[in-house]
CSV table of C-alpha atoms in Angstrom, one decimal:
chain,number,residue,atom,x,y,z
A,29,MET,CA,93.5,117.6,116.7
A,30,LEU,CA,97.0,116.5,115.6
A,31,THR,CA,99.7,119.1,115.8
A,32,HIS,CA,101.9,119.7,112.7
A,33,ARG,CA,105.6,119.8,113.2
A,34,THR,CA,108.6,120.6,111.0
A,35,ILE,CA,110.6,117.5,111.7
A,36,TRP,CA,112.5,117.1,108.3
A,37,ALA,CA,115.4,119.3,107.4
A,38,HIS,CA,114.2,119.7,103.8
A,39,GLY,CA,110.4,119.0,104.0
A,40,PRO,CA,107.1,120.5,105.0
A,41,ALA,CA,105.5,120.5,108.4
A,42,THR,CA,103.6,117.3,109.0
A,43,ALA,CA,101.2,115.7,111.4
A,44,PRO,CA,102.5,112.6,113.3
A,45,LEU,CA,100.5,110.4,110.9
A,46,ALA,CA,99.9,110.4,107.2
A,47,LEU,CA,97.0,108.9,105.2
A,48,GLY,CA,97.9,106.4,102.5
A,49,CYS,CA,95.2,106.4,99.8
A,50,MET,CA,96.2,103.6,97.6
A,51,GLY,CA,93.7,101.0,98.9
A,52,MET,CA,90.9,103.4,98.0
A,53,SER,CA,91.6,102.7,94.3
A,54,ASP,CA,93.8,99.6,93.9
A,55,MET,CA,95.5,96.5,95.2
A,56,TYR,CA,93.1,95.4,98.0
A,57,GLY,CA,89.9,94.7,96.2
A,58,PRO,CA,86.8,97.0,95.8
A,59,ALA,CA,86.5,100.1,97.9
A,60,ASP,CA,83.4,102.3,98.6
A,61,ARG,CA,83.9,105.7,96.9
A,62,ALA,CA,81.7,107.6,99.3
A,63,GLU,CA,83.3,106.0,102.3
A,64,SER,CA,86.8,106.7,100.9
A,65,ILE,CA,86.0,110.4,100.5
A,66,ALA,CA,84.5,110.5,104.0
A,67,THR,CA,87.7,108.9,105.3
A,68,ILE,CA,89.9,111.5,103.7
A,69,HIS,CA,87.6,114.3,105.1
A,70,ALA,CA,87.8,112.7,108.6
A,71,ALA,CA,91.6,112.5,108.4
A,72,LEU,CA,92.0,116.1,107.3
A,73,ASP,CA,89.5,117.2,110.1
A,74,ALA,CA,91.6,115.3,112.6
A,75,GLY,CA,94.7,117.2,111.6
A,76,ILE,CA,96.4,114.7,109.2
A,77,ASN,CA,97.7,116.8,106.4
A,78,VAL,CA,99.8,114.4,104.3
A,79,LEU,CA,97.8,112.5,101.7
A,80,ASP,CA,100.0,109.9,99.9
A,81,THR,CA,99.1,108.7,96.5
A,82,GLY,CA,100.6,107.5,93.2
A,83,ASP,CA,99.7,108.4,89.6
A,84,PHE,CA,99.5,104.7,88.9
A,85,TYR,CA,97.1,103.8,91.7
A,86,GLY,CA,94.0,102.8,89.8
A,87,MET,CA,95.7,104.3,86.7
A,88,GLY,CA,94.8,107.9,87.8
A,89,HIS,CA,91.7,107.0,89.7
A,90,ASN,CA,93.2,107.7,93.1
A,91,GLU,CA,94.4,111.2,92.1
A,92,MET,CA,90.9,112.0,90.8
A,93,LEU,CA,89.3,110.7,94.0
A,94,ILE,CA,91.6,112.9,96.1
A,95,ALA,CA,90.7,115.9,93.9
A,96,GLU,CA,87.1,115.3,94.5
A,97,ALA,CA,87.6,115.0,98.3
A,98,LEU,CA,89.6,118.2,98.4
A,99,LYS,CA,86.9,120.3,96.7
A,100,GLY,CA,86.1,123.3,98.9
A,101,ARG,CA,89.2,122.7,101.0
A,102,ARG,CA,92.2,125.1,101.3
A,103,ARG,CA,95.0,123.8,99.1
A,104,GLU,CA,97.6,125.1,101.5
A,105,ASP,CA,96.3,122.9,104.3
A,106,VAL,CA,97.1,119.7,102.5
A,107,VAL,CA,100.5,118.1,101.7
A,108,LEU,CA,100.1,116.0,98.5
A,109,SER,CA,102.8,113.3,98.3
A,110,VAL,CA,102.8,111.8,94.8
A,111,LYS,CA,104.8,108.8,93.4
A,112,PHE,CA,105.4,108.4,89.7
A,113,GLY,CA,107.2,106.3,87.3
A,114,ALA,CA,105.4,102.9,87.3
A,115,VAL,CA,104.4,101.9,83.8
A,116,ARG,CA,101.2,99.8,83.5
A,117,GLY,CA,99.3,98.1,80.7
A,118,PRO,CA,95.6,98.3,79.9
A,119,ASP,CA,95.1,95.1,81.8
A,120,GLY,CA,96.6,96.7,84.9
A,121,ALA,CA,99.9,94.7,84.6
A,122,PHE,CA,103.1,96.5,85.9
A,123,LEU,CA,105.5,96.8,83.0
A,124,GLY,CA,108.5,98.5,84.7
A,125,TYR,CA,109.6,101.9,85.7
A,126,ASP,CA,110.5,105.1,83.7
A,127,GLY,CA,112.7,107.7,85.3
A,128,ARG,CA,113.8,109.6,82.2
A,129,ALA,CA,113.7,113.4,82.4
A,130,LYS,CA,111.1,113.9,79.7
A,131,SER,CA,108.9,111.3,81.3
A,132,VAL,CA,109.1,113.0,84.7
A,133,ARG,CA,107.6,116.1,83.1
A,134,ASN,CA,105.0,114.1,81.4
A,135,PHE,CA,103.9,112.2,84.5
A,136,LEU,CA,103.7,115.5,86.5
A,137,ALA,CA,101.6,117.2,83.9
A,138,TYR,CA,99.0,114.5,84.1
A,139,SER,CA,99.1,114.4,87.9
A,140,LEU,CA,98.5,118.2,88.2
A,141,LYS,CA,95.5,117.9,85.9
A,142,ARG,CA,94.0,114.9,87.7
A,143,LEU,CA,94.6,116.4,91.1
A,144,GLY,CA,93.2,119.8,90.1
A,145,THR,CA,96.2,121.7,91.5
A,146,ASP,CA,99.1,123.7,90.1
A,147,TYR,CA,101.8,122.2,92.3
A,148,ILE,CA,102.7,119.0,94.1
A,149,ASP,CA,104.1,119.2,97.7
A,150,ILE,CA,106.4,116.1,97.5
A,151,TYR,CA,107.1,114.4,94.2
A,152,ARG,CA,109.0,111.1,94.2
A,153,PRO,CA,109.9,108.3,91.8
A,154,SER,CA,108.1,105.2,93.0
A,155,ARG,CA,111.1,102.9,92.3
A,156,LEU,CA,114.6,103.3,90.9
A,157,ASP,CA,114.7,103.0,87.1
A,158,SER,CA,117.7,100.7,86.7
A,159,GLU,CA,118.4,102.1,83.2
A,160,VAL,CA,118.4,105.8,84.3
A,161,PRO,CA,120.9,107.3,86.7
A,162,ILE,CA,119.1,108.7,89.8
A,163,GLU,CA,120.9,112.0,89.2
A,164,GLU,CA,118.9,112.4,86.0
A,165,THR,CA,115.6,111.7,87.6
A,166,VAL,CA,116.2,113.9,90.6
A,167,GLY,CA,117.7,116.6,88.3
A,168,ALA,CA,114.5,116.6,86.3
A,169,ILE,CA,112.4,117.1,89.4
A,170,ALA,CA,114.7,119.8,90.6
A,171,ASP,CA,114.0,121.7,87.4
A,172,LEU,CA,110.3,121.4,88.3
A,173,VAL,CA,111.0,122.7,91.8
A,174,ARG,CA,112.7,125.8,90.3
A,175,GLU,CA,109.7,126.3,88.0
A,176,GLY,CA,107.2,126.1,90.9
A,177,TYR,CA,105.4,122.9,90.0
A,178,VAL,CA,107.0,120.9,92.9
A,179,ARG,CA,107.8,122.0,96.4
A,180,HIS,CA,109.9,119.1,97.7
A,181,ILE,CA,111.6,116.0,96.4
A,182,GLY,CA,111.2,112.6,97.9
A,183,LEU,CA,112.5,109.1,97.3
A,184,SER,CA,110.9,105.7,97.6
A,185,GLU,CA,112.4,102.2,98.3
A,186,VAL,CA,116.0,103.0,97.4
A,187,GLY,CA,119.2,102.1,99.2
A,188,ALA,CA,121.8,104.1,101.0
A,189,ASP,CA,124.1,104.7,98.0
A,190,THR,CA,121.2,105.9,95.8
A,191,ILE,CA,120.1,108.2,98.6
A,192,ARG,CA,123.5,109.8,98.8
A,193,ARG,CA,123.6,110.3,95.0
A,194,ALA,CA,120.2,111.8,94.9
A,195,ALA,CA,120.9,114.2,97.8
A,196,SER,CA,124.1,115.4,95.9
A,197,VAL,CA,121.8,116.8,93.2
A,198,HIS,CA,119.0,118.4,95.4
A,199,PRO,CA,117.9,118.3,99.0
A,200,ILE,CA,115.6,115.3,99.7
A,201,SER,CA,112.7,115.7,102.0
A,202,ASP,CA,111.9,112.1,102.9
A,203,LEU,CA,112.3,108.5,101.9
A,204,GLN,CA,109.1,106.5,101.7
A,205,ILE,CA,109.9,102.9,102.6
A,206,GLU,CA,108.3,100.0,104.3
A,207,TYR,CA,109.0,99.9,108.1
A,208,SER,CA,107.1,97.9,110.7
A,209,LEU,CA,107.7,95.4,113.5
A,210,ILE,CA,108.1,92.7,110.9
A,211,SER,CA,109.9,94.7,108.2
A,212,ARG,CA,113.0,96.3,109.8
A,213,GLY,CA,115.6,96.1,107.0
A,214,ILE,CA,116.1,99.9,107.0
A,215,GLU,CA,117.7,99.9,110.4
A,216,ALA,CA,121.1,98.6,109.2
A,217,ALA,CA,122.2,101.2,106.6
A,218,ILE,CA,119.2,103.2,105.2
A,219,LEU,CA,117.9,104.8,108.3
A,220,PRO,CA,121.4,105.9,109.5
A,221,THR,CA,122.1,107.4,106.1
A,222,CYS,CA,118.8,109.3,106.0
A,223,ARG,CA,119.5,110.7,109.5
A,224,GLU,CA,123.1,111.8,108.5
A,225,LEU,CA,121.6,113.7,105.6
A,226,GLY,CA,118.6,115.2,107.4
A,227,ILE,CA,116.1,113.1,105.3
A,228,GLY,CA,112.9,112.0,107.0
A,229,ILE,CA,111.2,108.7,106.8
A,230,THR,CA,107.6,108.2,105.6
A,231,ALA,CA,106.9,104.7,106.8
A,232,TYR,CA,104.4,102.7,104.9
A,233,GLY,CA,103.2,99.2,105.6
A,234,VAL,CA,103.2,99.8,109.3
A,235,LEU,CA,100.5,97.2,109.7
A,236,SER,CA,102.0,95.0,107.0
A,237,ARG,CA,98.9,95.3,104.7
A,238,GLY,CA,96.7,94.4,107.6
A,239,LEU,CA,98.6,91.3,108.6
A,240,ILE,CA,99.6,92.7,112.0
A,241,SER,CA,96.5,94.9,112.5
A,242,GLY,CA,94.9,92.4,114.8
A,243,HIS,CA,91.9,92.1,112.5
A,244,TRP,CA,93.3,89.5,110.1
A,245,SER,CA,92.5,85.8,110.2
A,246,LYS,CA,93.0,82.8,107.9
A,247,ASP,CA,89.3,83.2,106.9
A,248,THR,CA,89.8,86.7,105.6
A,249,ASN,CA,89.7,87.1,101.8
A,250,ASN,CA,93.2,87.5,100.4
A,251,ALA,CA,92.2,89.9,97.7
A,252,GLY,CA,94.6,91.9,95.5
A,253,PHE,CA,98.2,92.2,96.6
A,254,ARG,CA,97.8,89.8,99.5
A,255,ALA,CA,97.0,87.0,97.1
A,256,MET,CA,100.6,87.1,95.9
A,257,SER,CA,102.3,88.2,99.1
A,258,PRO,CA,104.6,85.5,100.6
A,259,ARG,CA,103.7,86.5,104.2
A,260,PHE,CA,100.0,85.7,103.6
A,261,GLN,CA,100.7,82.2,102.2
A,262,GLY,CA,100.4,78.8,103.8
A,263,PRO,CA,102.7,78.0,106.7
A,264,ASN,CA,104.1,81.6,106.5
A,265,LEU,CA,100.7,83.0,107.4
A,266,ASP,CA,100.2,80.5,110.2
A,267,HIS,CA,103.6,81.5,111.7
A,268,ASN,CA,103.0,85.2,111.3
A,269,LEU,CA,99.6,85.1,113.0
A,270,THR,CA,101.2,83.5,116.0
A,271,LEU,CA,103.3,86.7,116.2
A,272,VAL,CA,100.2,88.8,116.1
A,273,GLU,CA,98.6,86.9,118.9
A,274,ALA,CA,101.8,87.4,121.0
A,275,LEU,CA,101.5,91.1,120.2
A,276,ARG,CA,97.8,91.1,121.2
A,277,GLY,CA,98.8,89.9,124.6
A,278,VAL,CA,101.1,93.0,125.0
A,279,ALA,CA,98.4,95.3,123.6
A,280,ASP,CA,95.8,94.0,126.0
A,281,ARG,CA,98.1,94.8,128.9
A,282,ILE,CA,98.7,98.3,127.6
A,283,GLY,CA,95.0,98.8,127.0
A,284,ALA,CA,95.3,99.5,123.3
A,285,SER,CA,94.5,97.6,120.1
A,286,VAL,CA,97.0,95.6,118.2
A,287,ALA,CA,97.0,98.1,115.4
A,288,GLN,CA,97.6,101.0,117.7
A,289,VAL,CA,100.6,99.3,119.3
A,290,ALA,CA,102.1,98.4,115.9
A,291,ILE,CA,101.7,102.0,114.7
A,292,ALA,CA,103.0,103.5,118.0
A,293,TRP,CA,106.0,101.2,117.8
A,294,VAL,CA,107.0,102.7,114.4
A,295,ALA,CA,106.5,106.2,115.7
A,296,SER,CA,108.6,105.5,118.7
A,297,ARG,CA,111.7,104.8,116.5
A,298,GLY,CA,112.2,108.6,116.0
A,299,ALA,CA,110.6,112.0,115.6
A,300,ASP,CA,111.8,112.0,112.0
A,301,ILE,CA,109.5,109.0,111.2
A,302,VAL,CA,105.9,109.5,110.1
A,303,PRO,CA,103.8,106.3,109.9
A,304,VAL,CA,101.5,106.1,106.9
A,305,VAL,CA,98.1,104.5,107.8
A,306,GLY,CA,96.2,103.0,104.9
A,307,ALA,CA,92.7,103.3,106.3
A,308,ARG,CA,89.9,103.0,103.7
A,309,ARG,CA,87.1,103.4,106.3
A,310,ARG,CA,86.5,105.9,109.0
A,311,ASP,CA,86.4,103.3,111.8
A,312,ARG,CA,89.9,102.0,110.9
A,313,LEU,CA,91.1,105.6,110.7
A,314,THR,CA,89.7,106.3,114.2
A,315,GLU,CA,91.6,103.3,115.5
A,316,SER,CA,94.8,104.5,113.9
A,317,LEU,CA,94.4,108.0,115.2
A,318,GLY,CA,94.4,106.5,118.7
A,319,ALA,CA,98.0,105.5,118.2
A,320,ALA,CA,99.1,109.1,117.9
A,321,GLY,CA,98.6,109.7,121.6
A,322,LEU,CA,100.1,106.3,122.7
A,323,VAL,CA,103.5,106.8,124.2
A,324,LEU,CA,105.2,103.4,124.9
A,325,SER,CA,107.3,103.0,128.0
A,326,ALA,CA,110.7,101.3,128.0
A,327,ALA,CA,109.1,98.3,129.6
A,328,GLU,CA,106.3,98.2,127.0
A,329,LEU,CA,108.8,98.5,124.1
A,330,ALA,CA,110.8,95.6,125.6
A,331,ALA,CA,107.7,93.5,125.8
A,332,ILE,CA,106.8,94.3,122.2
A,333,GLU,CA,110.3,93.3,121.1
A,334,ALA,CA,110.0,90.0,123.0
A,335,ALA,CA,106.6,89.3,121.4
A,336,VAL,CA,107.8,90.1,117.9
A,337,PRO,CA,111.6,89.9,117.7
A,338,LYS,CA,113.5,91.4,114.8
A,339,ASP,CA,113.5,89.1,111.7
A,340,ALA,CA,110.8,86.9,113.2
A,341,ALA,CA,108.4,87.1,110.3
A,342,ALA,CA,108.1,84.2,107.8
A,343,GLY,CA,108.2,85.1,104.1
A,344,GLU,CA,109.6,88.1,102.2
A,345,ARG,CA,107.7,91.4,102.2
A,346,TYR,CA,107.2,91.3,98.4
A,347,PRO,CA,107.2,88.5,95.8
A,348,ALA,CA,110.6,87.9,94.2
A,349,ALA,CA,109.6,89.5,90.9
A,350,LEU,CA,108.8,92.8,92.7
A,351,LEU,CA,111.8,92.6,95.0
A,352,ALA,CA,114.0,92.5,91.9
A,353,HIS,CA,113.0,96.2,91.2
A,354,MET,CA,113.7,97.4,94.7
A,355,ASP,CA,117.0,99.2,95.1
A,356,SER,CA,116.4,99.2,98.9
A,357,GLU,CA,116.8,95.4,98.9
A,358,ARG,CA,120.2,95.3,97.2
């Protein structure tokens, strides 16, 4: 059973791992509804308390799936982390982001209804709306905190300057951002800024969408997001899979799986970092849970760094069109 800890200055007590639920509804091809719900149940039973979702994951499907999974469970045992602001069309296309104050209230109203709850534990804009000052967006969420609809305010994929501006309006619990062995851009300025301000890190993409899970091969179906991800294309994929094989050699010596070593490496970067595992099935969840008890020695960390050096990955983590919306990349 995972132990919950209060590790963020302005956030809730969390387990050392969080469950990302996006893949149960969107972006990675079809998912089994019954298995998805069983996986959420297994995660909660194991002590994971943070369920991460977005109101645009499956255009509301993910929130309704979580609501179904939580029936009969104590609401106070679960930390619901919800992203909002992405605007989508009826064909599923992403049309941009909306961080206006009146839109924040509207997005929240629908999320509360779909989730079957009267409050959200952590509410965060999914991306910075370039046409709306972050102060306006965070100020609108702060009003919802005062009204009791939101407990904590988070951020997602924003840079150091935006983090500081947001924190000047209201305390920020955590920044959700990609962080893995092959995505380490936060180490230069974003992570130090968060630590200076007492803001935690919720690290998604710790397995780089399965690329460094140890289960991926060139024969695996590149469904959904992977079909447009530069790291899964042509020579980039060939190069990146050589890194995975080097990591596998280290994992074999440690006596753990590749995925467990990759997750444990992220966790080793600091007690204020909570890796988000995107398991859609119970067997993958069980494997990920094994990383929680894996403490890497200095020698093992050095071997991991040698196998997968910083900036060793080929290809950007997102397509150029999506990177253009990411304040964290500026």
